[in-house]
Amino acid sequence: MLQDNFGRKFEYLRLSITDVCNFSCNYCLPDGYDCSGARDFLTVPEIKTLVSAFAKLGMKKIRITGGEPGLRKDLTDIIRICRDTPGIEQIAITTNGFNLEKKIAEWIDAGLTHLNVSADSLDPRLFQAITGQQNLESILRGVDKATLLGINNVKINAVLLKTFNLGQIDQYLTWIKHKPVTVRFIELMETGNNKEYFADNHVSGEFIKQNLLAKGWTQVIKDKLAGPAQEFYHPESKGRFGLIMPYSTDFCKSCNRLRVASNGNLHLCLFAEQGIDLRPYLTEDGVDQTCDALLTAMTNKVVGHELAKNFTGATTHLAMLGG
């Protein structure tokens, strides 16, 4: 079992398979992806060794992220590897949904069990203003298709932005009244390259939580493999509403997640310094060596991030690690 010095157990891996993204969201990559750097991403055999090692140490949930994971043509193969690894119970992806409508059936057939889709607005014009894209309708059709095909854990992620979508919360609540999905607003996090944007757009989600409670929403008890979201249900709504508030007190207390970047670096925290290189161990027969490296690395995990002190570590933008 992967456990740190504070007694926290880790059964949830966020695995980035690319840092490339084809959206230009104004809170992350406002100028689009920088293609000048090396793109030597983990190969399918390396991912197989990595996932096997984590599973051997008790990892039960794999979330495949990017950048945008749907840009990798072998994403279906990667999902299948996770499905075929003993011990892995949940396989999720986080995607901007650009090819969701076309690919979701294939991904489900390969073993996908959970789906998170980014949709920072339900208004096509505002969606384009935030993301630089005009395909909101296709994304939402893909979400509907996923629910029809049996994915019961579809989540819609929206970054909470003071000057853009803060006034649209009621629209989301109306939307989920007859739709069995969970909408989650995520507090904007400061990174190395968004400091001015962060100052203009960050807002705490705590007042939204209090409004939900006042309107009869009830907080859901979290599953042990769930992420950091606080989720709420209402008897008159088919869907749920969630908040991810990394600036809240004790946010890191229940941390159960580790991250591996697309270059093979293990990150013990989204906002830590440079990661720990696992790639030398990810050979065909390197499962045991990878396990040893992971166990050693866990002794260095700190109690929590220092976002409140404006410390963002090596994270220059969220596409680096998929959030």
mmCIF file of C-alpha atoms in Angstrom:
data_model
loop_
_atom_site.group_PDB
_atom_site.id
_atom_site.type_symbol
_atom_site.label_atom_id
_atom_site.label_comp_id
_atom_site.label_asym_id
_atom_site.label_seq_id
_atom_site.Cartn_x
_atom_site.Cartn_y
_atom_site.Cartn_z
ATOM 1 C CA MET A 1 0.000 0.000 0.000
ATOM 2 C CA LEU A 2 1.218 3.481 -0.877
ATOM 3 C CA GLN A 3 1.095 5.553 2.284
ATOM 4 C CA ASP A 4 2.787 8.772 3.341
ATOM 5 C CA ASN A 5 4.223 9.903 6.664
ATOM 6 C CA PHE A 6 0.878 11.440 7.634
ATOM 7 C CA GLY A 7 -1.107 8.196 7.429
ATOM 8 C CA ARG A 8 -2.797 9.021 4.120
ATOM 9 C CA LYS A 9 -3.318 6.089 1.750
ATOM 10 C CA PHE A 10 -3.138 6.514 -2.011
ATOM 11 C CA GLU A 11 -5.394 4.475 -4.278
ATOM 12 C CA TYR A 12 -6.031 7.043 -7.035
ATOM 13 C CA LEU A 13 -3.568 7.851 -9.841
ATOM 14 C CA ARG A 14 -3.926 10.742 -12.267
ATOM 15 C CA LEU A 15 -1.919 9.676 -15.312
ATOM 16 C CA SER A 16 -1.143 12.311 -17.934
ATOM 17 C CA ILE A 17 -0.411 10.814 -21.361
ATOM 18 C CA THR A 18 0.261 14.097 -23.197
ATOM 19 C CA ASP A 19 0.672 17.760 -22.347
ATOM 20 C CA VAL A 20 -0.641 18.796 -25.780
ATOM 21 C CA CYS A 21 -4.035 20.500 -25.867
ATOM 22 C CA ASN A 22 -6.045 21.696 -28.857
ATOM 23 C CA PHE A 23 -8.031 24.261 -26.856
ATOM 24 C CA SER A 24 -6.761 27.702 -25.873
ATOM 25 C CA CYS A 25 -8.614 28.285 -22.608
ATOM 26 C CA ASN A 26 -7.904 31.755 -21.295
ATOM 27 C CA TYR A 27 -7.161 30.466 -17.770
ATOM 28 C CA CYS A 28 -4.633 27.849 -18.928
ATOM 29 C CA LEU A 29 -3.209 28.219 -22.461
ATOM 30 C CA PRO A 30 -4.520 31.563 -23.754
ATOM 31 C CA ASP A 31 -1.995 31.540 -26.611
ATOM 32 C CA GLY A 32 -2.520 27.862 -27.415
ATOM 33 C CA TYR A 33 -0.089 24.982 -26.955
ATOM 34 C CA ASP A 34 3.606 25.746 -27.363
ATOM 35 C CA CYS A 35 4.888 23.176 -29.861
ATOM 36 C CA SER A 36 8.556 24.123 -29.490
ATOM 37 C CA GLY A 37 9.407 21.654 -26.721
ATOM 38 C CA ALA A 38 10.125 17.917 -26.890
ATOM 39 C CA ARG A 39 7.102 15.642 -26.950
ATOM 40 C CA ASP A 40 8.642 12.389 -25.774
ATOM 41 C CA PHE A 41 5.602 11.000 -24.023
ATOM 42 C CA LEU A 42 5.286 7.692 -22.207
ATOM 43 C CA THR A 43 4.883 4.776 -24.597
ATOM 44 C CA VAL A 44 2.192 2.110 -24.291
ATOM 45 C CA PRO A 45 4.685 -0.508 -22.929
ATOM 46 C CA GLU A 46 5.966 2.023 -20.372
ATOM 47 C CA ILE A 47 2.409 2.798 -19.302
ATOM 48 C CA LYS A 48 1.711 -0.916 -18.889
ATOM 49 C CA THR A 49 4.680 -1.297 -16.518
ATOM 50 C CA LEU A 50 3.723 1.860 -14.640
ATOM 51 C CA VAL A 51 0.089 0.852 -14.149
ATOM 52 C CA SER A 52 1.115 -2.666 -13.105
ATOM 53 C CA ALA A 53 3.463 -1.259 -10.471
ATOM 54 C CA PHE A 54 0.861 1.088 -9.036
ATOM 55 C CA ALA A 55 -1.741 -1.693 -8.985
ATOM 56 C CA LYS A 56 0.708 -3.965 -7.161
ATOM 57 C CA LEU A 57 0.935 -1.283 -4.470
ATOM 58 C CA GLY A 58 -2.830 -1.014 -4.059
ATOM 59 C CA MET A 59 -3.810 1.581 -6.657
ATOM 60 C CA LYS A 60 -7.464 1.010 -7.612
ATOM 61 C CA LYS A 61 -8.421 4.019 -9.725
ATOM 62 C CA ILE A 62 -6.682 5.429 -12.813
ATOM 63 C CA ARG A 63 -7.713 8.761 -14.296
ATOM 64 C CA ILE A 64 -6.186 9.380 -17.737
ATOM 65 C CA THR A 65 -5.564 13.065 -18.349
ATOM 66 C CA GLY A 66 -3.584 15.437 -20.565
ATOM 67 C CA GLY A 67 -3.296 18.097 -21.896
ATOM 68 C CA GLU A 68 -6.039 16.499 -23.928
ATOM 69 C CA PRO A 69 -5.819 12.673 -23.792
ATOM 70 C CA GLY A 70 -8.132 12.296 -26.792
ATOM 71 C CA LEU A 71 -5.350 13.607 -29.017
ATOM 72 C CA ARG A 72 -3.412 10.352 -28.570
ATOM 73 C CA LYS A 73 -4.452 7.838 -31.199
ATOM 74 C CA ASP A 74 -3.619 4.994 -28.794
ATOM 75 C CA LEU A 75 -5.908 6.213 -25.994
ATOM 76 C CA THR A 76 -8.205 3.225 -26.499
ATOM 77 C CA ASP A 77 -5.236 0.861 -26.073
ATOM 78 C CA ILE A 78 -4.231 2.664 -22.868
ATOM 79 C CA ILE A 79 -7.754 2.324 -21.456
ATOM 80 C CA ARG A 80 -7.682 -1.378 -22.309
ATOM 81 C CA ILE A 81 -4.322 -1.852 -20.537
ATOM 82 C CA CYS A 82 -5.788 -0.308 -17.396
ATOM 83 C CA ARG A 83 -8.858 -2.543 -17.637
ATOM 84 C CA ASP A 84 -6.719 -5.664 -18.023
ATOM 85 C CA THR A 85 -4.501 -4.855 -15.024
ATOM 86 C CA PRO A 86 -5.540 -6.862 -11.929
ATOM 87 C CA GLY A 87 -6.554 -4.612 -9.060
ATOM 88 C CA ILE A 88 -7.726 -1.624 -11.112
ATOM 89 C CA GLU A 89 -11.415 -1.065 -10.384
ATOM 90 C CA GLN A 90 -12.136 2.317 -11.973
ATOM 91 C CA ILE A 91 -10.863 3.802 -15.235
ATOM 92 C CA ALA A 92 -11.669 7.431 -15.938
ATOM 93 C CA ILE A 93 -10.666 10.100 -18.406
ATOM 94 C CA THR A 94 -10.775 13.869 -18.180
ATOM 95 C CA THR A 95 -11.301 15.392 -21.618
ATOM 96 C CA ASN A 96 -12.310 18.620 -23.302
ATOM 97 C CA GLY A 97 -14.685 16.453 -25.342
ATOM 98 C CA PHE A 98 -13.558 17.536 -28.818
ATOM 99 C CA ASN A 99 -13.952 13.975 -30.162
ATOM 100 C CA LEU A 100 -16.203 12.587 -27.425
ATOM 101 C CA GLU A 101 -19.251 12.146 -29.647
ATOM 102 C CA LYS A 102 -17.197 10.096 -32.105
ATOM 103 C CA LYS A 103 -15.071 8.038 -29.692
ATOM 104 C CA ILE A 104 -17.055 7.460 -26.491
ATOM 105 C CA ALA A 105 -18.519 4.100 -27.574
ATOM 106 C CA GLU A 106 -15.033 2.810 -28.413
ATOM 107 C CA TRP A 107 -13.634 3.971 -25.074
ATOM 108 C CA ILE A 108 -16.475 2.356 -23.122
ATOM 109 C CA ASP A 109 -15.950 -0.898 -25.007
ATOM 110 C CA ALA A 110 -12.269 -0.780 -24.003
ATOM 111 C CA GLY A 111 -13.161 -0.477 -20.312
ATOM 112 C CA LEU A 112 -13.893 3.158 -19.467
ATOM 113 C CA THR A 113 -16.063 3.462 -16.340
ATOM 114 C CA HIS A 114 -15.986 7.175 -15.460
ATOM 115 C CA LEU A 115 -15.984 10.333 -17.567
ATOM 116 C CA ASN A 116 -15.188 13.988 -16.793
ATOM 117 C CA VAL A 117 -15.801 16.587 -19.494
ATOM 118 C CA SER A 118 -14.812 20.247 -19.355
ATOM 119 C CA ALA A 119 -17.561 22.720 -20.221
ATOM 120 C CA ASP A 120 -16.847 26.145 -18.753
ATOM 121 C CA SER A 121 -20.129 27.555 -20.027
ATOM 122 C CA LEU A 122 -23.422 26.271 -21.418
ATOM 123 C CA ASP A 123 -23.681 29.364 -23.597
ATOM 124 C CA PRO A 124 -21.950 28.769 -26.961
ATOM 125 C CA ARG A 125 -20.692 32.345 -27.247
ATOM 126 C CA LEU A 126 -19.254 32.451 -23.750
ATOM 127 C CA PHE A 127 -17.843 28.957 -24.205
ATOM 128 C CA GLN A 128 -15.975 30.203 -27.271
ATOM 129 C CA ALA A 129 -14.758 33.285 -25.395
ATOM 130 C CA ILE A 130 -13.252 31.083 -22.670
ATOM 131 C CA THR A 131 -11.936 28.150 -24.729
ATOM 132 C CA GLY A 132 -11.415 29.526 -28.235
ATOM 133 C CA GLN A 133 -13.645 26.734 -29.601
ATOM 134 C CA GLN A 134 -17.091 26.588 -31.198
ATOM 135 C CA ASN A 135 -17.996 22.918 -30.675
ATOM 136 C CA LEU A 136 -20.025 23.071 -27.446
ATOM 137 C CA GLU A 137 -23.048 21.412 -29.068
ATOM 138 C CA SER A 138 -20.996 18.373 -30.145
ATOM 139 C CA ILE A 139 -19.455 18.100 -26.688
ATOM 140 C CA LEU A 140 -22.863 18.089 -25.021
ATOM 141 C CA ARG A 141 -24.148 15.498 -27.509
ATOM 142 C CA GLY A 142 -21.163 13.360 -26.522
ATOM 143 C CA VAL A 143 -22.128 13.730 -22.865
ATOM 144 C CA ASP A 144 -25.684 12.578 -23.644
ATOM 145 C CA LYS A 145 -24.322 9.654 -25.638
ATOM 146 C CA ALA A 146 -22.108 8.593 -22.733
ATOM 147 C CA THR A 147 -25.075 8.465 -20.354
ATOM 148 C CA LEU A 148 -27.159 6.529 -22.887
ATOM 149 C CA LEU A 149 -24.330 4.005 -23.253
ATOM 150 C CA GLY A 150 -24.298 3.368 -19.527
ATOM 151 C CA ILE A 151 -21.712 5.689 -17.984
ATOM 152 C CA ASN A 152 -23.364 6.548 -14.672
ATOM 153 C CA ASN A 153 -20.586 8.786 -13.436
ATOM 154 C CA VAL A 154 -20.468 11.620 -15.960
ATOM 155 C CA LYS A 155 -19.128 14.855 -14.504
ATOM 156 C CA ILE A 156 -19.048 18.280 -16.154
ATOM 157 C CA ASN A 157 -16.160 20.452 -14.974
ATOM 158 C CA ALA A 158 -16.228 24.239 -15.105
ATOM 159 C CA VAL A 159 -13.482 26.505 -13.801
ATOM 160 C CA LEU A 160 -15.098 29.195 -11.647
ATOM 161 C CA LEU A 161 -14.280 32.569 -13.225
ATOM 162 C CA LYS A 162 -15.461 35.831 -11.692
ATOM 163 C CA THR A 163 -15.673 37.817 -14.936
ATOM 164 C CA PHE A 164 -17.013 34.993 -17.126
ATOM 165 C CA ASN A 165 -19.241 32.212 -15.740
ATOM 166 C CA LEU A 166 -19.877 33.143 -12.109
ATOM 167 C CA GLY A 167 -23.335 34.403 -13.077
ATOM 168 C CA GLN A 168 -24.263 31.141 -14.828
ATOM 169 C CA ILE A 169 -24.580 28.868 -11.810
ATOM 170 C CA ASP A 170 -28.381 28.998 -11.881
ATOM 171 C CA GLN A 171 -28.292 28.002 -15.554
ATOM 172 C CA TYR A 172 -26.265 24.896 -14.663
ATOM 173 C CA LEU A 173 -28.649 24.056 -11.809
ATOM 174 C CA THR A 174 -31.601 24.268 -14.199
ATOM 175 C CA TRP A 175 -29.735 22.143 -16.762
ATOM 176 C CA ILE A 176 -29.093 19.266 -14.332
ATOM 177 C CA LYS A 177 -32.629 19.242 -12.974
ATOM 178 C CA HIS A 178 -33.573 16.654 -15.616
ATOM 179 C CA LYS A 179 -30.103 15.402 -16.560
ATOM 180 C CA PRO A 180 -28.289 12.661 -14.548
ATOM 181 C CA VAL A 181 -24.838 14.261 -14.517
ATOM 182 C CA THR A 182 -22.780 16.099 -11.920
ATOM 183 C CA VAL A 183 -21.673 19.670 -12.559
ATOM 184 C CA ARG A 184 -18.564 20.693 -10.597
ATOM 185 C CA PHE A 185 -17.216 24.225 -10.312
ATOM 186 C CA ILE A 186 -13.480 24.317 -9.656
ATOM 187 C CA GLU A 187 -11.867 27.305 -7.993
ATOM 188 C CA LEU A 188 -9.346 28.927 -10.300
ATOM 189 C CA MET A 189 -5.819 28.038 -9.156
ATOM 190 C CA GLU A 190 -2.793 30.238 -9.521
ATOM 191 C CA THR A 191 0.009 28.873 -11.728
ATOM 192 C CA GLY A 192 3.311 30.233 -12.897
ATOM 193 C CA ASN A 193 1.890 31.982 -15.951
ATOM 194 C CA ASN A 194 -1.574 33.204 -14.918
ATOM 195 C CA LYS A 195 -0.919 35.522 -11.969
ATOM 196 C CA GLU A 196 -2.682 38.607 -13.384
ATOM 197 C CA TYR A 197 -5.593 36.550 -14.715
ATOM 198 C CA PHE A 198 -5.859 34.813 -11.338
ATOM 199 C CA ALA A 199 -6.042 38.163 -9.529
ATOM 200 C CA ASP A 200 -8.887 39.272 -11.799
ATOM 201 C CA ASN A 201 -10.906 36.032 -11.805
ATOM 202 C CA HIS A 202 -10.374 34.008 -8.640
ATOM 203 C CA VAL A 203 -13.381 33.701 -6.377
ATOM 204 C CA SER A 204 -14.009 31.340 -3.466
ATOM 205 C CA GLY A 205 -16.649 28.660 -3.877
ATOM 206 C CA GLU A 206 -17.655 28.819 -0.209
ATOM 207 C CA PHE A 207 -20.522 31.273 -0.799
ATOM 208 C CA ILE A 208 -21.893 28.940 -3.496
ATOM 209 C CA LYS A 209 -21.836 26.081 -1.003
ATOM 210 C CA GLN A 210 -23.756 28.115 1.550
ATOM 211 C CA ASN A 211 -26.351 29.088 -1.079
ATOM 212 C CA LEU A 212 -26.817 25.437 -2.048
ATOM 213 C CA LEU A 213 -27.350 24.398 1.563
ATOM 214 C CA ALA A 214 -29.818 27.248 2.063
ATOM 215 C CA LYS A 215 -31.805 26.014 -0.974
ATOM 216 C CA GLY A 216 -32.165 22.475 0.364
ATOM 217 C CA TRP A 217 -29.164 20.762 -1.225
ATOM 218 C CA THR A 218 -27.522 18.074 0.931
ATOM 219 C CA GLN A 219 -23.859 17.132 0.895
ATOM 220 C CA VAL A 220 -23.045 13.625 -0.361
ATOM 221 C CA ILE A 221 -20.834 11.262 1.663
ATOM 222 C CA LYS A 222 -17.752 10.653 -0.481
ATOM 223 C CA ASP A 223 -16.647 7.281 -1.800
ATOM 224 C CA LYS A 224 -13.122 6.338 -0.690
ATOM 225 C CA LEU A 225 -11.853 6.526 -4.292
ATOM 226 C CA ALA A 226 -13.464 9.919 -4.937
ATOM 227 C CA GLY A 227 -11.434 13.025 -5.589
ATOM 228 C CA PRO A 228 -11.536 16.265 -3.604
ATOM 229 C CA ALA A 229 -14.938 17.542 -4.741
ATOM 230 C CA GLN A 230 -17.700 18.278 -2.264
ATOM 231 C CA GLU A 231 -20.878 17.099 -3.991
ATOM 232 C CA PHE A 232 -24.501 17.907 -3.222
ATOM 233 C CA TYR A 233 -27.864 16.408 -4.181
ATOM 234 C CA HIS A 234 -31.427 17.718 -4.155
ATOM 235 C CA PRO A 235 -34.617 15.602 -4.201
ATOM 236 C CA GLU A 236 -35.969 17.653 -7.130
ATOM 237 C CA SER A 237 -32.868 17.318 -9.298
ATOM 238 C CA LYS A 238 -31.686 14.301 -11.284
ATOM 239 C CA GLY A 239 -28.189 15.746 -11.389
ATOM 240 C CA ARG A 240 -25.769 16.735 -8.674
ATOM 241 C CA PHE A 241 -23.668 19.817 -8.064
ATOM 242 C CA GLY A 242 -20.091 19.842 -6.840
ATOM 243 C CA LEU A 243 -17.385 22.231 -5.715
ATOM 244 C CA ILE A 244 -13.622 21.776 -5.740
ATOM 245 C CA MET A 245 -12.082 24.363 -3.420
ATOM 246 C CA PRO A 246 -8.304 23.971 -3.138
ATOM 247 C CA TYR A 247 -8.013 27.189 -1.104
ATOM 248 C CA SER A 248 -10.311 25.883 1.629
ATOM 249 C CA THR A 249 -9.038 24.862 5.052
ATOM 250 C CA ASP A 250 -7.861 21.236 5.309
ATOM 251 C CA PHE A 251 -8.257 20.664 1.537
ATOM 252 C CA CYS A 252 -5.163 18.423 1.546
ATOM 253 C CA LYS A 253 -6.095 16.514 4.695
ATOM 254 C CA SER A 254 -7.884 13.745 2.791
ATOM 255 C CA CYS A 255 -5.521 13.636 -0.208
ATOM 256 C CA ASN A 256 -5.612 10.220 -1.893
ATOM 257 C CA ARG A 257 -4.106 11.096 -5.293
ATOM 258 C CA LEU A 258 -0.725 10.884 -6.965
ATOM 259 C CA ARG A 259 0.199 12.203 -10.399
ATOM 260 C CA VAL A 260 2.475 11.001 -13.169
ATOM 261 C CA ALA A 261 3.264 13.444 -15.960
ATOM 262 C CA SER A 262 3.387 12.482 -19.614
ATOM 263 C CA ASN A 263 7.218 12.406 -19.450
ATOM 264 C CA GLY A 264 7.215 9.819 -16.658
ATOM 265 C CA ASN A 265 7.811 12.155 -13.725
ATOM 266 C CA LEU A 266 6.017 11.338 -10.481
ATOM 267 C CA HIS A 267 4.481 14.409 -8.839
ATOM 268 C CA LEU A 268 3.530 14.021 -5.198
ATOM 269 C CA CYS A 269 1.451 17.212 -5.419
ATOM 270 C CA LEU A 270 0.026 19.261 -8.272
ATOM 271 C CA PHE A 271 1.926 22.238 -6.906
ATOM 272 C CA ALA A 272 5.208 20.588 -5.924
ATOM 273 C CA GLU A 273 8.638 21.208 -7.371
ATOM 274 C CA GLN A 274 10.049 19.202 -10.299
ATOM 275 C CA GLY A 275 8.848 15.596 -10.383
ATOM 276 C CA ILE A 276 10.717 12.378 -9.667
ATOM 277 C CA ASP A 277 11.830 10.592 -12.838
ATOM 278 C CA LEU A 278 10.344 7.077 -13.028
ATOM 279 C CA ARG A 279 11.223 6.456 -16.651
ATOM 280 C CA PRO A 280 14.495 4.555 -16.041
ATOM 281 C CA TYR A 281 12.478 1.850 -14.264
ATOM 282 C CA LEU A 282 9.668 1.507 -16.817
ATOM 283 C CA THR A 283 11.155 -1.403 -18.745
ATOM 284 C CA GLU A 284 9.295 -4.585 -19.653
ATOM 285 C CA ASP A 285 10.547 -6.318 -16.490
ATOM 286 C CA GLY A 286 10.723 -3.189 -14.345
ATOM 287 C CA VAL A 287 7.584 -3.520 -12.221
ATOM 288 C CA ASP A 288 9.430 -4.353 -8.992
ATOM 289 C CA GLN A 289 12.000 -1.588 -9.516
ATOM 290 C CA THR A 290 9.195 0.887 -10.165
ATOM 291 C CA CYS A 291 7.477 -0.230 -6.959
ATOM 292 C CA ASP A 292 10.671 0.372 -4.987
ATOM 293 C CA ALA A 293 11.033 3.848 -6.498
ATOM 294 C CA LEU A 294 7.444 4.704 -5.621
ATOM 295 C CA LEU A 295 7.770 3.542 -2.024
ATOM 296 C CA THR A 296 10.933 5.580 -1.588
ATOM 297 C CA ALA A 297 9.337 8.668 -3.100
ATOM 298 C CA MET A 298 6.376 8.562 -0.705
ATOM 299 C CA THR A 299 8.629 9.476 2.220
ATOM 300 C CA ASN A 300 9.008 12.930 0.637
ATOM 301 C CA LYS A 301 5.316 13.838 0.356
ATOM 302 C CA VAL A 302 4.516 16.990 2.280
ATOM 303 C CA VAL A 303 1.379 17.613 4.297
ATOM 304 C CA GLY A 304 -0.158 20.053 1.809
ATOM 305 C CA HIS A 305 0.278 22.680 -0.876
ATOM 306 C CA GLU A 306 0.952 26.346 -0.148
ATOM 307 C CA LEU A 307 -1.341 27.965 -2.697
ATOM 308 C CA ALA A 308 -2.553 30.438 -0.089
ATOM 309 C CA LYS A 309 1.024 31.753 0.057
ATOM 310 C CA ASN A 310 1.110 32.075 -3.752
ATOM 311 C CA PHE A 311 3.511 29.135 -4.048
ATOM 312 C CA THR A 312 2.826 27.344 -7.346
ATOM 313 C CA GLY A 313 5.918 25.156 -7.560
ATOM 314 C CA ALA A 314 6.917 23.933 -11.000
ATOM 315 C CA THR A 315 3.381 24.135 -12.412
ATOM 316 C CA THR A 316 3.427 26.840 -15.076
ATOM 317 C CA HIS A 317 -0.005 25.864 -16.474
ATOM 318 C CA LEU A 318 -2.562 23.167 -15.655
ATOM 319 C CA ALA A 319 -2.199 21.348 -18.981
ATOM 320 C CA MET A 320 1.213 20.152 -17.758
ATOM 321 C CA LEU A 321 -0.393 17.635 -15.408
ATOM 322 C CA GLY A 322 -4.069 17.651 -16.278
ATOM 323 C CA GLY A 323 -5.068 19.402 -13.047
#
